[in-house]
Coordinates of N, CA, C and O in Angstrom, one line a residue:
M16 N -132.6 53.1 95.5 CA -132.4 52.7 94.3 C -133.4 51.7 93.7 O -134.4 51.9 92.9
A17 N -133.4 50.6 94.7 CA -134.0 49.3 93.9 C -135.7 49.5 94.6 O -136.3 49.2 93.9
V18 N -135.5 50.4 95.7 CA -136.8 50.3 96.2 C -137.8 51.4 95.8 O -138.8 51.2 95.2
K19 N -137.1 52.3 94.8 CA -137.6 53.2 93.6 C -137.9 52.2 92.7 O -139.5 52.8 92.2
A20 N -137.2 51.8 92.1 CA -137.8 51.0 91.1 C -139.1 49.7 91.6 O -139.6 49.7 90.4
A21 N -138.7 49.0 92.7 CA -140.0 48.5 92.8 C -141.0 49.1 92.9 O -142.1 48.5 92.5
I22 N -141.0 50.1 93.7 CA -142.6 51.1 93.7 C -143.0 51.2 92.6 O -144.0 51.4 92.1
A23 N -142.3 51.8 91.6 CA -142.6 52.3 90.1 C -143.2 51.4 89.3 O -144.2 51.4 88.7
G24 N -142.9 49.8 89.6 CA -143.4 48.6 89.1 C -144.8 48.2 89.7 O -145.3 47.5 88.9
M25 N -145.4 48.8 90.7 CA -146.4 48.5 91.2 C -147.7 49.0 90.9 O -147.7 50.3 90.5
S26 N -148.7 48.6 91.0 CA -150.0 49.1 90.7 C -150.3 49.7 91.8 O -149.9 49.7 93.1
T27 N -151.3 50.2 91.6 CA -151.8 51.2 92.9 C -152.2 50.2 94.2 O -151.9 50.6 94.9
F28 N -153.0 49.3 93.8 CA -153.4 48.5 94.9 C -152.2 47.4 95.5 O -152.2 47.5 97.0
Q29 N -151.1 47.4 94.7 CA -149.9 47.1 95.3 C -149.0 48.0 96.1 O -149.0 47.4 97.4
A30 N -149.4 49.1 95.8 CA -148.4 50.0 96.6 C -149.1 50.3 97.7 O -148.7 50.6 99.0
I31 N -150.8 50.4 97.8 CA -151.8 50.4 99.0 C -151.3 49.2 99.9 O -151.0 49.4 101.1
S32 N -151.3 48.0 99.2 CA -151.0 47.0 100.0 C -149.7 46.9 100.9 O -149.5 46.7 102.1
A33 N -148.4 47.5 100.0 CA -147.3 47.7 100.6 C -147.0 48.7 101.5 O -146.9 48.3 102.7
A34 N -147.9 49.7 101.6 CA -147.9 50.6 102.5 C -148.4 50.3 103.9 O -148.3 50.7 104.9
A35 N -149.8 49.7 103.8 CA -150.6 49.1 104.7 C -149.7 48.1 105.4 O -149.6 48.1 106.5
S36 N -149.1 47.3 104.8 CA -148.3 46.4 105.6 C -146.9 47.4 106.3 O -146.8 46.7 107.7
V37 N -146.4 47.9 105.7 CA -145.7 49.0 106.7 C -145.9 49.9 107.9 O -145.7 49.9 109.1
V38 N -147.3 50.3 107.7 CA -148.1 50.8 108.9 C -148.4 49.6 109.9 O -148.1 50.1 111.1
S39 N -148.8 48.6 109.2 CA -149.1 47.6 110.1 C -147.7 47.1 111.0 O -148.0 46.9 112.5
A40 N -146.6 47.2 110.5 CA -145.4 46.8 111.4 C -145.2 47.5 111.9 O -144.7 47.2 113.1
F41 N -145.3 48.8 111.7 CA -145.1 50.0 112.5 C -145.8 49.9 114.0 O -145.5 50.0 114.9
G42 N -147.3 49.6 113.7 CA -148.1 49.5 114.8 C -147.7 48.3 115.4 O -147.6 48.4 116.7
Q43 N -147.1 47.2 114.9 CA -146.6 46.1 115.9 C -145.5 46.5 116.8 O -145.7 46.0 118.0
I44 N -144.5 47.3 116.3 CA -143.6 47.5 116.9 C -144.0 48.4 118.0 O -143.5 48.3 119.2
Q45 N -144.7 49.4 118.1 CA -145.4 50.1 118.8 C -145.9 49.9 120.0 O -145.6 49.7 120.9
A46 N -146.7 48.4 119.7 CA -147.6 47.8 120.7 C -146.8 46.9 121.5 O -146.9 46.7 122.4
G47 N -145.7 46.7 120.9 CA -144.5 45.8 121.5 C -144.3 46.6 122.6 O -143.5 46.3 123.5
N48 N -143.5 47.9 122.3 CA -143.0 48.7 123.1 C -143.5 49.2 124.3 O -143.1 49.2 125.3
A49 N -145.1 49.4 123.6 CA -145.8 50.0 124.5 C -145.9 48.8 125.9 O -146.3 48.9 127.1
Q50 N -146.4 47.7 125.4 CA -146.2 46.6 126.3 C -145.1 46.3 127.1 O -145.3 45.8 128.4
A51 N -143.9 46.3 126.4 CA -142.7 46.4 127.3 C -142.3 47.7 128.5 O -142.0 46.9 129.7
R52 N -143.1 48.5 128.1 CA -143.2 49.9 128.9 C -143.9 49.7 130.2 O -143.7 49.6 131.3
A53 N -145.1 48.8 129.6 CA -145.9 48.4 130.9 C -145.4 47.5 131.5 O -145.6 47.4 132.8
Y54 N -144.8 46.2 131.2 CA -144.3 45.2 132.0 C -142.8 45.9 133.1 O -143.0 45.5 134.2
R55 N -142.3 46.9 132.2 CA -141.2 47.3 132.9 C -141.9 48.5 134.3 O -141.1 48.5 135.4
R56 N -143.1 49.1 134.0 CA -143.6 49.6 134.9 C -143.8 48.5 136.3 O -143.8 49.0 137.7
Q57 N -144.5 47.3 135.5 CA -145.0 46.5 136.9 C -143.6 45.9 137.4 O -143.8 45.7 138.9
A58 N -142.6 45.9 136.7 CA -141.1 45.4 137.4 C -141.0 46.6 138.6 O -140.7 46.2 139.5
Q59 N -140.9 47.9 138.6 CA -140.5 48.8 139.4 C -141.5 48.8 140.2 O -141.2 48.8 141.8
Q60 N -142.9 48.4 140.2 CA -143.9 48.5 141.5 C -143.8 47.1 142.1 O -144.1 47.2 143.5
A61 N -143.4 46.0 141.3 CA -143.2 44.7 142.4 C -142.0 45.0 143.0 O -141.9 44.6 144.3
E62 N -140.8 45.8 142.8 CA -139.8 46.2 143.4 C -139.8 46.8 144.8 O -139.2 46.6 146.0
M63 N -140.8 48.0 144.4 CA -141.2 49.1 145.0 C -142.0 48.1 146.5 O -141.9 48.5 147.8
A64 N -143.3 47.5 146.1 CA -143.9 46.5 146.9 C -142.7 45.6 147.5 O -143.2 45.5 149.1
G65 N -141.9 45.2 147.5 CA -140.9 44.3 148.2 C -140.3 45.0 149.1 O -140.1 44.6 150.6
R66 N -139.8 46.1 148.9 CA -139.0 46.9 149.6 C -140.0 47.8 150.9 O -139.8 47.4 152.1
R67 N -141.4 47.8 150.2 CA -142.4 48.1 151.2 C -142.4 47.2 152.2 O -142.5 47.5 153.5
D68 N -142.9 46.0 151.7 CA -143.0 45.0 152.9 C -141.8 44.6 153.6 O -142.1 44.4 154.9
A69 N -140.8 44.7 153.0 CA -139.7 44.5 153.8 C -139.3 45.5 155.0 O -139.0 45.2 156.2
L70 N -139.4 46.9 154.7 CA -139.6 47.7 156.0 C -140.5 47.7 156.6 O -140.5 47.9 157.8
K71 N -141.9 47.1 156.5 CA -143.0 46.8 157.4 C -141.9 45.6 158.5 O -142.4 45.8 159.5
Y72 N -141.8 44.5 157.9 CA -141.3 43.7 158.6 C -140.1 44.1 159.4 O -139.9 43.5 160.6
Q73 N -139.3 45.0 159.0 CA -138.3 45.4 159.5 C -138.5 46.4 161.1 O -137.8 46.2 162.1
Q74 N -140.0 47.0 160.6 CA -140.4 47.7 161.6 C -140.8 46.7 162.8 O -141.0 47.1 164.3
E75 N -141.7 45.6 162.2 CA -142.3 44.9 163.4 C -140.9 44.0 164.2 O -141.1 43.9 165.4
G76 N -139.8 43.8 163.5 CA -138.7 43.6 164.4 C -138.2 44.3 165.4 O -138.0 44.1 166.6
I77 N -138.2 45.9 165.1 CA -138.0 46.6 165.8 C -138.9 46.9 167.2 O -138.7 47.0 168.0
E78 N -140.2 46.4 166.8 CA -141.4 46.9 167.4 C -141.1 45.5 168.6 O -141.3 45.9 170.0
T79 N -140.5 44.3 168.0 CA -140.4 43.2 168.8 C -139.6 43.6 170.2 O -139.6 43.2 171.3
L80 N -138.3 44.3 169.6 CA -137.1 44.4 170.4 C -137.4 45.3 171.4 O -137.2 45.1 172.6
R81 N -138.4 46.4 171.2 CA -139.0 47.2 171.9 C -139.4 46.7 173.0 O -139.7 46.9 174.6
R82 N -140.7 45.5 172.6 CA -141.6 44.8 173.8 C -140.6 44.1 174.4 O -141.1 43.7 175.6
M83 N -139.8 43.4 174.1 CA -138.6 42.6 174.7 C -138.1 43.3 175.7 O -138.1 42.9 176.7
R84 N -137.6 44.5 175.4 CA -137.0 45.1 176.5 C -137.8 45.8 177.6 O -137.8 46.0 178.9
Q85 N -139.2 46.1 177.2 CA -140.3 46.7 178.2 C -140.2 45.3 179.1 O -140.6 45.6 180.5
N86 N -140.6 44.3 178.5 CA -141.1 43.2 179.1 C -139.6 43.0 180.2 O -140.3 42.7 181.5
L87 N -138.4 42.7 179.9 CA -137.2 42.6 180.9 C -137.4 43.6 181.7 O -137.1 43.5 183.3
S88 N -137.7 45.1 181.2 CA -137.4 46.0 182.6 C -138.8 45.4 183.6 O -138.7 45.8 184.9
S89 N -140.3 45.0 183.1 CA -141.2 44.9 184.0 C -140.5 43.6 184.8 O -141.0 43.8 186.5
V90 N -140.2 42.4 184.3 CA -139.4 41.5 184.9 C -138.6 42.1 186.2 O -138.7 41.6 187.4
R91 N -137.8 42.9 186.0 CA -136.8 43.2 186.6 C -137.2 44.0 188.0 O -137.0 43.7 189.2
A92 N -138.0 45.0 187.5 CA -138.6 46.0 188.3 C -139.8 45.4 189.4 O -139.4 45.7 190.6
R93 N -140.4 44.5 188.9 CA -141.2 43.6 189.9 C -140.5 42.7 190.8 O -140.8 42.2 192.3
S94 N -139.7 41.9 190.5 CA -138.6 41.2 191.4 C -138.1 42.0 192.2 O -137.6 41.6 193.2
G95 N -137.4 43.3 191.7 CA -136.6 43.6 192.8 C -137.6 44.7 193.7 O -137.4 44.9 194.6
A96 N -138.8 45.0 193.1 CA -139.8 45.5 194.2 C -140.4 44.3 195.2 O -140.9 44.7 196.5
A97 N -140.1 42.9 195.0 CA -140.8 42.1 195.7 C -139.4 41.5 196.6 O -139.8 40.6 197.4
G98 N -138.4 42.3 196.3 CA -137.3 41.9 197.2 C -136.4 40.3 196.9 O -135.6 40.0 197.6
L99 N -136.8 40.3 195.7 CA -135.9 39.2 194.9 C -134.7 39.6 194.2 O -134.8 40.8 193.4
D100 N -133.8 39.0 194.0 CA -132.7 39.3 193.0 C -133.2 39.1 191.7 O -133.2 38.0 191.1
P101 N -133.1 40.2 191.0 CA -134.0 40.1 189.5 C -132.8 39.2 188.7 O -133.3 39.0 187.3
F102 N -131.4 39.2 188.9 CA -130.5 38.3 187.9 C -130.4 37.0 188.6 O -129.6 36.5 187.6
S103 N -131.4 36.5 189.1 CA -131.1 34.7 189.5 C -132.4 34.2 189.9 O -133.6 35.1 190.0
G104 N -132.4 32.9 189.7 CA -133.4 32.1 190.2 C -134.8 32.4 189.4 O -134.6 32.8 188.3
T105 N -136.1 32.4 189.6 CA -137.1 32.8 189.1 C -137.1 33.9 188.4 O -137.6 33.7 187.0
P106 N -136.9 35.3 188.5 CA -136.9 36.3 187.8 C -135.9 36.2 186.4 O -136.3 36.6 185.6
A107 N -134.9 35.3 186.7 CA -133.9 35.3 185.6 C -134.4 34.5 184.7 O -134.2 34.7 183.4
S108 N -135.2 33.3 185.2 CA -135.9 32.6 184.2 C -137.0 32.9 183.4 O -136.9 32.7 182.2
F109 N -137.4 34.0 183.9 CA -138.5 34.5 183.4 C -137.9 35.6 182.3 O -138.3 35.9 181.1
A110 N -137.1 36.2 182.5 CA -136.0 36.8 181.7 C -135.3 36.1 180.6 O -135.6 36.5 179.1
R111 N -135.1 35.0 180.7 CA -134.3 34.4 179.5 C -135.4 33.6 178.5 O -135.1 34.0 177.6
A112 N -137.0 33.1 179.2 CA -137.6 33.0 178.3 C -138.0 34.4 178.0 O -138.3 34.0 176.5
Q113 N -138.3 35.5 177.9 CA -139.0 36.3 177.5 C -137.6 36.8 176.1 O -138.1 37.3 175.0
L114 N -136.3 36.7 176.6 CA -135.2 36.9 175.3 C -135.6 36.1 174.6 O -135.4 36.4 173.2
S115 N -135.5 34.5 174.7 CA -135.6 33.6 173.9 C -137.0 33.6 172.9 O -136.7 34.0 171.8
A116 N -138.1 33.8 173.3 CA -139.1 34.4 172.5 C -139.1 35.8 171.7 O -139.4 35.5 170.3
G117 N -138.7 36.6 172.0 CA -138.4 37.9 171.6 C -137.3 37.7 170.3 O -137.7 38.3 169.3
Y118 N -136.4 36.8 170.6 CA -135.3 36.8 169.6 C -135.8 36.2 168.5 O -135.6 36.3 167.4
D119 N -136.5 35.1 168.9 CA -137.5 34.2 168.0 C -138.3 35.0 166.9 O -138.2 35.2 165.6
E120 N -139.0 35.8 167.6 CA -139.9 36.7 166.7 C -139.2 37.8 165.7 O -139.4 37.7 164.7
Y121 N -137.9 38.5 166.6 CA -137.4 39.5 165.7 C -136.5 38.6 164.5 O -136.5 39.3 163.5
T122 N -136.0 37.4 164.9 CA -135.3 36.9 163.7 C -136.1 36.2 162.7 O -136.0 36.5 161.3
M123 N -137.6 36.2 162.8 CA -138.8 35.9 162.0 C -138.9 37.0 161.2 O -139.0 37.0 160.1
A124 N -139.1 38.2 162.0 CA -139.5 39.2 161.2 C -138.4 39.9 160.0 O -138.1 40.4 159.0
Q125 N -137.1 39.5 160.7 CA -135.6 40.0 159.6 C -135.9 38.8 158.5 O -135.5 39.0 157.4
Q126 N -135.8 37.6 158.7 CA -136.1 36.5 157.8 C -137.3 37.2 156.6 O -137.2 36.9 155.6
N127 N -138.4 37.6 157.1 CA -139.7 37.9 156.4 C -139.1 38.9 155.6 O -139.6 39.2 154.1
S128 N -138.5 40.0 156.4 CA -137.8 41.2 155.4 C -137.1 40.8 154.1 O -137.3 41.3 153.2
A129 N -136.0 40.0 154.6 CA -135.1 39.4 153.4 C -136.0 38.9 152.2 O -135.8 39.2 151.3
L130 N -137.1 37.7 152.4 CA -137.8 37.2 151.7 C -138.7 38.3 150.9 O -138.8 37.7 149.7
S131 N -139.1 39.3 151.7 CA -139.9 40.3 150.8 C -138.7 41.0 149.7 O -139.4 41.3 148.6
L132 N -137.8 41.1 150.1 CA -136.8 42.2 149.2 C -136.6 40.8 148.2 O -136.7 41.1 147.0
T133 N -136.4 39.4 148.1 CA -136.0 38.9 147.4 C -136.8 38.7 146.2 O -136.8 38.2 145.3
G134 N -138.2 38.3 146.9 CA -139.6 38.3 146.3 C -139.9 39.1 145.2 O -140.1 38.8 143.7
G135 N -139.6 40.6 145.8 CA -139.5 41.8 144.9 C -138.9 41.7 143.9 O -139.4 41.9 142.9
T136 N -137.6 41.6 143.9 CA -136.5 41.3 143.0 C -137.0 40.5 141.9 O -136.9 40.6 140.8
L137 N -137.0 39.1 142.6 CA -137.6 38.3 141.4 C -138.9 38.3 140.7 O -138.5 38.3 139.3
Q138 N -139.8 39.0 141.2 CA -141.0 39.1 140.4 C -140.8 40.4 139.7 O -141.3 40.2 138.3
A139 N -139.9 41.5 139.9 CA -139.5 42.3 138.8 C -138.8 41.9 137.8 O -138.7 42.0 136.6
A140 N -137.6 40.8 137.9 CA -136.7 40.1 136.9 C -137.7 39.5 135.9 O -137.6 39.4 134.7
E141 N -138.7 38.8 136.2 CA -140.0 38.2 135.6 C -140.6 39.3 134.8 O -140.6 39.0 133.6
Y142 N -140.9 40.2 135.5 CA -141.6 41.6 134.5 C -140.5 42.1 133.6 O -140.9 42.2 132.3
N143 N -139.4 41.9 133.8 CA -138.6 42.5 133.1 C -138.2 41.7 131.7 O -138.1 42.0 130.7
R144 N -138.1 40.2 131.9 CA -138.1 39.5 130.8 C -139.0 39.2 129.9 O -139.0 39.4 128.7
A145 N -140.5 39.7 130.5 CA -141.9 39.7 129.9 C -141.6 40.8 128.9 O -142.3 41.0 127.8
A146 N -140.9 42.0 129.6 CA -140.9 43.4 128.6 C -140.0 43.1 127.6 O -140.4 43.6 126.6
S147 N -138.9 42.4 127.6 CA -137.9 41.8 126.5 C -138.5 41.2 125.5 O -138.5 41.4 124.4
Q148 N -139.4 40.3 126.1 CA -140.1 39.4 125.0 C -141.3 39.9 124.4 O -141.2 39.5 123.4
A149 N -142.1 40.9 124.8 CA -142.8 41.7 124.2 C -142.5 42.4 123.3 O -142.8 42.5 122.1
K150 N -141.3 43.2 123.5 CA -140.6 44.1 122.5 C -140.1 42.9 121.3 O -140.2 43.7 120.4
T151 N -139.5 41.8 121.8 CA -139.0 40.9 120.5 C -140.5 40.7 119.8 O -140.4 40.6 118.6
Q152 N -141.2 40.2 120.5 CA -142.6 40.0 119.6 C -143.2 40.7 118.7 O -143.5 40.7 117.7
G153 N -143.1 42.3 119.0 CA -143.5 43.1 118.4 C -142.5 43.2 117.1 O -143.1 43.1 116.3
Y154 N -141.3 43.0 117.6 CA -140.2 43.4 116.0 C -140.5 42.1 115.3 O -140.3 42.1 114.2
L155 N -141.0 40.8 116.0 CA -140.8 39.6 114.9 C -142.1 39.8 114.1 O -142.5 39.3 113.2
G156 N -143.2 40.3 114.7 CA -144.3 40.7 114.2 C -144.2 41.6 112.9 O -145.0 41.2 112.1
A157 N -143.7 42.4 113.2 CA -143.5 43.4 112.2 C -142.7 43.0 111.1 O -143.1 42.9 109.9
I158 N -141.8 42.0 111.3 CA -140.9 41.4 110.0 C -141.6 40.2 109.5 O -141.9 40.4 108.2
T159 N -142.6 39.6 110.3 CA -143.3 38.8 109.7 C -144.5 39.4 108.6 O -144.7 38.7 107.8
S160 N -145.2 40.5 109.3 CA -146.2 41.3 108.4 C -145.4 41.6 107.0 O -146.3 41.4 105.9
V161 N -144.3 42.2 107.4 CA -143.7 42.7 106.1 C -143.4 41.8 104.9 O -143.8 41.7 104.0
G162 N -142.3 40.7 105.5 CA -142.1 39.6 105.0 C -143.7 39.0 103.9 O -143.2 38.7 102.8
M163 N -144.3 38.6 104.6 CA -145.5 38.1 104.1 C -146.1 39.2 103.2 O -146.6 38.5 101.8
S164 N -146.1 40.3 103.2 CA -146.9 41.1 101.9 C -145.9 41.1 101.0 O -146.1 41.4 99.9
A165 N -144.2 41.2 101.3 CA -143.4 40.9 100.1 C -143.7 39.8 99.3 O -143.6 40.0 98.1
A166 N -143.5 38.8 100.5 CA -144.1 37.6 99.3 C -145.2 37.4 98.4 O -145.2 37.0 97.3
M167 N -146.6 38.3 99.3 CA -147.7 38.2 98.5 C -147.2 39.1 96.8 O -147.8 38.9 95.7
L168 N -146.8 40.2 97.1 CA -146.7 41.0 96.0 C -145.4 40.6 95.3 O -145.7 40.6 94.0
G169 N -144.5 40.0 95.9 CA -143.8 39.2 94.7 C -144.2 38.1 93.8 O -144.4 37.8 92.7
Q170 N -145.4 37.4 94.1 CA -146.0 36.3 93.5 C -147.0 37.3 92.6 O -147.7 36.8 91.6
Q171 N -147.5 38.2 92.8 CA -148.1 39.1 91.7 C -147.2 39.8 91.1 O -147.7 40.5 90.3
G172 N -146.1 39.5 90.8 CA -145.1 40.3 90.1 C -145.2 41.7 90.3 O -144.3 42.3 89.5
A173 N -144.9 42.2 91.3 CA -144.8 43.5 91.6 C -143.4 44.3 91.5 O -143.0 45.2 91.5
F174 N -142.2 43.1 92.0 CA -141.3 43.4 91.9 C -140.3 43.1 90.8 O -139.0 43.1 90.3
S175 N -141.1 42.6 89.8 CA -140.7 42.0 88.3 C -141.0 42.8 87.3 O -140.5 42.7 86.0
G176 N -141.3 44.3 87.4 CA -141.7 45.4 86.2 C -143.2 44.7 85.6 O -143.2 45.4 84.7
G177 N -144.0 44.2 86.1 CA -145.1 44.1 85.9 C -145.5 42.5 85.3 O -144.7 41.6 85.5
G178 N -146.7 42.5 84.7 CA -147.4 41.2 84.3 C -147.8 40.4 85.5 O -148.4 39.3 84.8
G179 N -147.9 40.7 86.7 CA -148.7 39.9 87.6 C -150.1 40.3 87.9 O -150.5 41.0 87.2
V180 N -150.7 39.5 88.7 CA -152.2 39.6 89.2 C -152.3 41.1 89.5 O -153.6 41.3 89.2
G181 N -151.4 41.6 90.1 CA -151.8 42.9 91.0 C -151.5 43.9 89.9 O -152.4 45.1 90.4
D182 N -151.4 43.9 88.7 CA -151.4 44.9 88.1 C -152.9 45.3 87.2 O -152.8 46.7 86.8
M183 N -153.9 44.3 87.7 CA -155.1 45.0 87.4 C -155.5 45.2 86.1 O -156.2 45.9 85.4
M184 N -154.4 44.5 84.9 CA -154.8 44.9 83.5 C -155.3 43.4 83.0 O -155.0 42.5 83.3
P185 N -156.2 44.0 82.2 CA -156.7 42.4 81.8 C -155.9 41.7 80.7 O -155.1 42.3 80.2
A186 N -155.9 40.6 80.8 CA -155.2 39.9 79.6 C -155.8 40.2 78.3 O -156.9 40.6 78.1
P187 N -154.6 40.1 77.3 CA -155.2 40.8 75.8 C -156.5 39.7 75.2 O -156.6 38.4 75.7
G188 N -157.7 40.4 74.8 CA -158.7 40.0 74.2 C -159.6 39.8 75.1 O -160.6 39.0 75.0
V189 N -159.4 40.1 76.5 CA -160.6 39.9 77.3 C -161.6 41.1 77.3 O -160.9 42.3 77.7
A190 N -162.8 41.1 77.3 CA -163.3 42.6 77.3 C -163.7 42.9 78.9 O -164.0 42.2 79.7
T191 N -163.8 44.4 78.5 CA -164.0 45.0 79.8 C -164.9 46.4 79.8 O -164.9 46.8 78.7
P192 N -165.7 46.6 80.7 CA -166.3 47.8 80.6 C -165.5 48.7 79.8 O -166.3 49.7 79.0
S193 N -164.0 49.3 80.1 CA -163.6 50.4 79.3 C -163.2 49.8 77.8 O -163.2 50.9 76.6
N194 N -163.0 48.7 77.6 CA -162.9 48.4 76.0 C -163.5 47.3 75.4 O -163.6 46.8 74.5
Y195 N -164.9 47.2 76.1 CA -166.2 46.6 75.5 C -166.3 47.0 74.0 O -166.6 46.2 73.3
G196 N -166.3 48.3 73.7 CA -167.0 48.2 72.5 C -166.0 48.1 71.2 O -166.3 47.7 70.1
V197 N -164.4 48.2 71.9 CA -163.5 47.7 70.8 C -163.6 46.2 70.9 O -163.4 45.9 69.6
M198 N -163.8 45.5 71.8 CA -163.6 43.9 71.6 C -165.0 43.5 71.0 O -165.0 42.6 70.2
G199 N -166.1 44.2 71.5 CA -166.9 44.3 70.5 C -167.1 44.2 69.0 O -167.7 43.6 68.1
A200 N -166.5 45.0 68.3 CA -166.1 45.5 67.2 C -165.2 44.7 66.4 O -165.3 44.2 65.3
L201 N -164.3 44.0 67.6 CA -163.6 42.8 66.6 C -164.3 41.8 66.6 O -163.8 40.9 65.7
A202 N -165.0 41.4 67.5 CA -165.6 39.8 67.2 C -166.7 39.7 66.0 O -166.9 39.0 65.3
R203 N -167.1 40.9 65.6 CA -167.9 40.9 64.3 C -167.1 40.7 63.1 O -166.6 40.7 62.5

């Protein structure tokens, strides 16, 4: 009801200004929401990239275990073929060295996998925070736009029922093209 009364008291230019302000506010909200959606998509991509990298490192770890098993088998087979006990002496030392190096490489791959998952999750969280901020900025921009327009219209008297600058009515006694003839006659 109050809005109808305020609109009824506005000049055409004031109504256009108010409508433009509302359209601008709507656009700012839409832009903030679109930016938020873009950030959320980037968050999903960051999480997927972290999982993909983690799987790659896990695969490297499995490949390390496979090579380690193959090397141990080779050491045991060669030492057995040479007539040596594969579980004692030099062949056992080679086996222990292979196990140690393989374990270190496997552990590194597992740590890289965990770091990739964590990195993807942290980057996704950053993008999600940016999405929330973009949405908030859209709403704040809209509120600011409407508020500034309302303040300007208020200064013009749009909400007081007339008499403001925005009414586009000349002050009494001022000649305009539409009343020039009347004003000219009064001046004589």
